[in-house]
Amino acid sequence: MTDSAPVDGENTVPPKPAAPTDAPEAPPATLWDRMRDDPQYAPEHLALEAVRRLGPEAAQWVARERARRPDVPAEDLADQAVRKFVNHARLSGAVSGAAGLPGAVLDVGVLAWTQARLVLHVAAAYGVDPVHPDRATDLLVLQKVHKAAESARLALGVAAGRERAGALFGMAGGRPLGRVMLQLGVLLAQMAGVRAAKRIFAKVVPGAAIILGTWANSSATRDLADRARALYRVGPDNLPQQRHP
């Protein structure tokens, strides 16, 4: 005998939160290719991809936490996210195992990706939609790539257009790889809040990576966390640059 369908007013089992989406711990290979081919807009490409890939993860995380602890304060969830990703940032120094400029670029890219993950989780903790397109704008302003949301949005629009053009026709090549890597490293280091010279020094001088990497990564990430909390603590209805789809 089969169970009958529930009638109005009858208790039903609430749906379980969605299974977590696996998000990469580091920028995916396709993003690295895009940033290498278009280093001028590397931070914008990273911000766009972070919202696409990491935003759903943050949304599912906060849904699971609130299903498990319905009365948990937003501040506690934000604390949880900050602790987790500051630790990740601390450990991300020298993770690539590569020396010289390529290793420096890999490390700051991983750090910028981890910081984007932190920002999106903090947004979700305060009830702000982590998959909204404006989160890419927030990332660029919070990470001081752009001073104002308007210029960040304009640059994101250019990067998105170049992404589509690159997918159709391929980016123009022919530039010396060393120059491209240096430009990419400097821009990603600025995005992550770490001076490029320190990061390159940490990869070239033996032993410096551990000393500079852990301190610089955690310090820059904690500063970013403070800025993100100040922005999102006001809630989704009070964000000055929030646009609704």
XYZ file of C-alpha atoms in Angstrom:
245
model
C 0.000 0.000 0.000
C 1.445 3.380 -0.916
C 1.369 6.471 1.279
C -1.211 9.050 0.312
C -0.156 12.551 -0.583
C -0.193 15.038 2.336
C -3.243 17.210 2.624
C -3.344 20.890 3.504
C -2.236 21.551 7.064
C -0.501 18.195 7.399
C 3.127 18.284 8.518
C 5.671 17.471 5.839
C 9.381 16.816 6.063
C 11.281 19.973 5.081
C 13.571 19.627 2.079
C 17.237 19.048 2.796
C 19.710 21.743 1.796
C 21.268 21.150 -1.596
C 24.378 19.024 -1.703
C 27.521 21.152 -1.688
C 28.960 22.185 -5.010
C 32.624 21.341 -5.329
C 34.508 24.590 -5.901
C 38.188 24.614 -6.836
C 40.693 25.520 -4.135
C 42.696 27.515 -6.698
C 41.838 29.348 -9.910
C 40.844 26.775 -12.537
C 43.052 26.224 -15.578
C 40.588 27.953 -17.891
C 40.788 31.100 -15.757
C 44.587 31.028 -15.748
C 44.506 30.802 -19.545
C 42.114 33.739 -19.741
C 44.211 35.872 -17.394
C 47.436 34.994 -19.197
C 45.904 35.898 -22.553
C 44.405 39.142 -21.204
C 46.583 40.171 -18.220
C 45.400 43.787 -18.298
C 41.993 42.624 -17.052
C 43.169 39.714 -14.891
C 41.488 40.962 -11.680
C 38.191 41.450 -13.507
C 38.362 37.969 -15.036
C 39.082 36.510 -11.595
C 36.189 38.393 -9.976
C 33.713 37.260 -12.631
C 34.814 33.637 -12.400
C 34.818 33.714 -8.592
C 31.165 34.767 -8.454
C 30.248 32.079 -10.989
C 32.151 29.276 -9.269
C 32.378 30.278 -5.613
C 29.086 32.131 -5.152
C 26.968 28.932 -5.235
C 29.293 27.313 -2.729
C 28.832 30.236 -0.310
C 25.047 30.163 -0.747
C 24.895 26.435 -0.028
C 27.200 26.789 2.973
C 25.003 29.398 4.660
C 21.856 27.376 3.870
C 23.344 24.300 5.559
C 24.479 26.280 8.595
C 21.092 27.929 9.052
C 19.279 24.611 8.616
C 21.489 23.130 11.311
C 21.394 26.191 13.606
C 18.336 28.304 12.748
C 19.036 30.935 15.416
C 22.749 31.433 14.680
C 23.595 35.160 14.504
C 25.006 36.512 11.263
C 28.072 37.729 13.145
C 28.861 34.176 14.247
C 28.608 32.902 10.687
C 30.875 35.703 9.500
C 33.373 34.848 12.256
C 33.332 31.235 11.100
C 33.989 32.167 7.487
C 36.770 34.603 8.370
C 38.598 32.096 10.560
C 38.417 29.417 7.895
C 39.652 31.461 5.001
C 42.281 33.450 6.879
C 43.774 30.067 7.781
C 43.548 29.016 4.144
C 45.289 32.237 3.113
C 48.030 31.705 5.679
C 48.724 28.267 4.275
C 48.543 29.352 0.638
C 52.013 30.912 0.646
C 54.493 28.825 -1.324
C 51.867 26.190 -2.139
C 52.761 26.028 -5.797
C 56.216 24.589 -5.234
C 57.432 26.579 -8.238
C 60.317 29.011 -7.968
C 60.883 32.450 -9.397
C 58.330 34.556 -11.211
C 55.986 31.691 -12.252
C 55.730 30.550 -8.629
C 55.086 34.104 -7.501
C 52.231 34.483 -9.972
C 50.709 31.148 -8.954
C 50.866 32.015 -5.268
C 49.250 35.453 -5.535
C 46.596 34.003 -7.822
C 45.721 31.356 -5.229
C 45.649 34.022 -2.528
C 43.354 36.336 -4.530
C 41.037 33.361 -5.195
C 40.954 32.442 -1.489
C 40.171 36.045 -0.589
C 37.304 36.113 -3.096
C 35.965 32.993 -1.423
C 36.115 34.727 1.959
C 34.261 37.819 0.705
C 31.466 35.765 -0.851
C 31.040 33.679 2.319
C 30.915 36.837 4.453
C 28.278 38.278 2.114
C 26.203 35.113 2.463
C 26.555 35.201 6.253
C 24.885 38.623 6.322
C 22.090 37.595 3.963
C 23.588 39.193 0.849
C 23.231 37.110 -2.323
C 26.718 35.744 -3.139
C 25.800 34.905 -6.749
C 24.463 38.366 -7.636
C 26.527 40.047 -10.390
C 27.247 42.969 -8.057
C 29.463 40.714 -5.959
C 32.103 40.913 -8.697
C 31.939 44.696 -8.388
C 32.241 44.404 -4.606
C 35.309 42.191 -4.936
C 37.141 44.707 -7.092
C 36.328 47.611 -4.765
C 37.017 45.712 -1.540
C 40.318 44.442 -2.916
C 41.169 48.006 -4.000
C 41.498 47.205 -7.681
C 39.050 50.054 -8.302
C 38.174 52.947 -6.034
C 34.516 53.176 -7.036
C 31.783 50.761 -8.039
C 31.128 52.634 -11.291
C 34.649 52.140 -12.629
C 34.640 48.519 -11.438
C 31.414 47.818 -13.332
C 32.799 49.398 -16.487
C 35.971 47.293 -16.298
C 33.929 44.142 -15.641
C 31.843 44.877 -18.716
C 34.991 45.245 -20.812
C 36.459 42.024 -19.381
C 33.236 40.114 -20.038
C 33.209 41.341 -23.618
C 36.831 40.341 -24.104
C 36.044 36.955 -22.570
C 33.321 36.373 -25.138
C 35.520 37.606 -27.966
C 38.369 35.398 -26.808
C 36.112 32.364 -26.758
C 35.048 33.061 -30.335
C 38.255 34.267 -31.951
C 41.096 33.695 -29.477
C 43.129 36.405 -27.810
C 45.920 38.091 -29.683
C 49.244 36.493 -28.852
C 52.854 37.245 -29.677
C 53.784 39.047 -26.468
C 56.882 37.913 -24.542
C 55.774 35.456 -21.848
C 58.036 37.002 -19.214
C 56.468 40.426 -19.659
C 52.964 38.935 -19.543
C 53.762 36.996 -16.358
C 55.219 40.069 -14.679
C 52.135 42.159 -15.496
C 49.867 39.357 -14.346
C 51.821 38.889 -11.106
C 51.789 42.596 -10.254
C 48.035 42.958 -10.848
C 47.118 39.816 -8.876
C 49.435 40.831 -6.034
C 47.744 44.230 -5.873
C 44.354 42.517 -5.861
C 45.419 40.259 -2.988
C 46.820 43.189 -0.993
C 50.387 41.910 -1.087
C 53.245 43.885 -2.577
C 54.513 42.136 -5.674
C 58.140 42.788 -4.727
C 57.689 40.939 -1.438
C 56.063 37.985 -3.128
C 58.760 37.714 -5.794
C 61.465 38.049 -3.130
C 59.781 35.286 -1.145
C 59.969 32.943 -4.121
C 63.564 33.703 -5.059
C 65.316 33.806 -1.657
C 65.400 30.386 0.103
C 63.442 30.377 3.362
C 61.791 33.727 2.745
C 58.586 32.211 1.407
C 57.548 30.806 4.782
C 58.352 34.003 6.692
C 56.860 36.511 4.284
C 54.156 34.317 2.807
C 52.275 33.390 5.977
C 52.477 36.831 7.566
C 51.661 38.857 4.464
C 48.848 36.551 3.382
C 47.061 36.476 6.737
C 47.497 40.212 7.351
C 46.157 41.201 3.938
C 43.272 38.755 4.239
C 42.263 39.951 7.713
C 42.204 43.538 6.464
C 39.990 42.468 3.571
C 37.688 40.579 5.945
C 37.206 43.732 8.031
C 36.259 45.734 4.944
C 33.854 43.021 3.753
C 32.120 42.834 7.125
C 31.718 46.606 7.245
C 30.139 46.561 3.773
C 27.766 43.614 4.213
C 26.786 44.069 7.854
C 24.155 46.610 6.780
C 22.235 43.847 4.972
C 21.147 43.426 1.349
C 18.559 46.204 1.330
C 21.063 48.883 2.319
C 23.944 48.212 -0.064
C 24.474 51.484 -1.945
C 25.436 49.855 -5.239
C 23.000 46.928 -5.175
C 21.226 46.416 -8.471
C 18.436 43.921 -8.915
C 18.382 41.704 -11.986
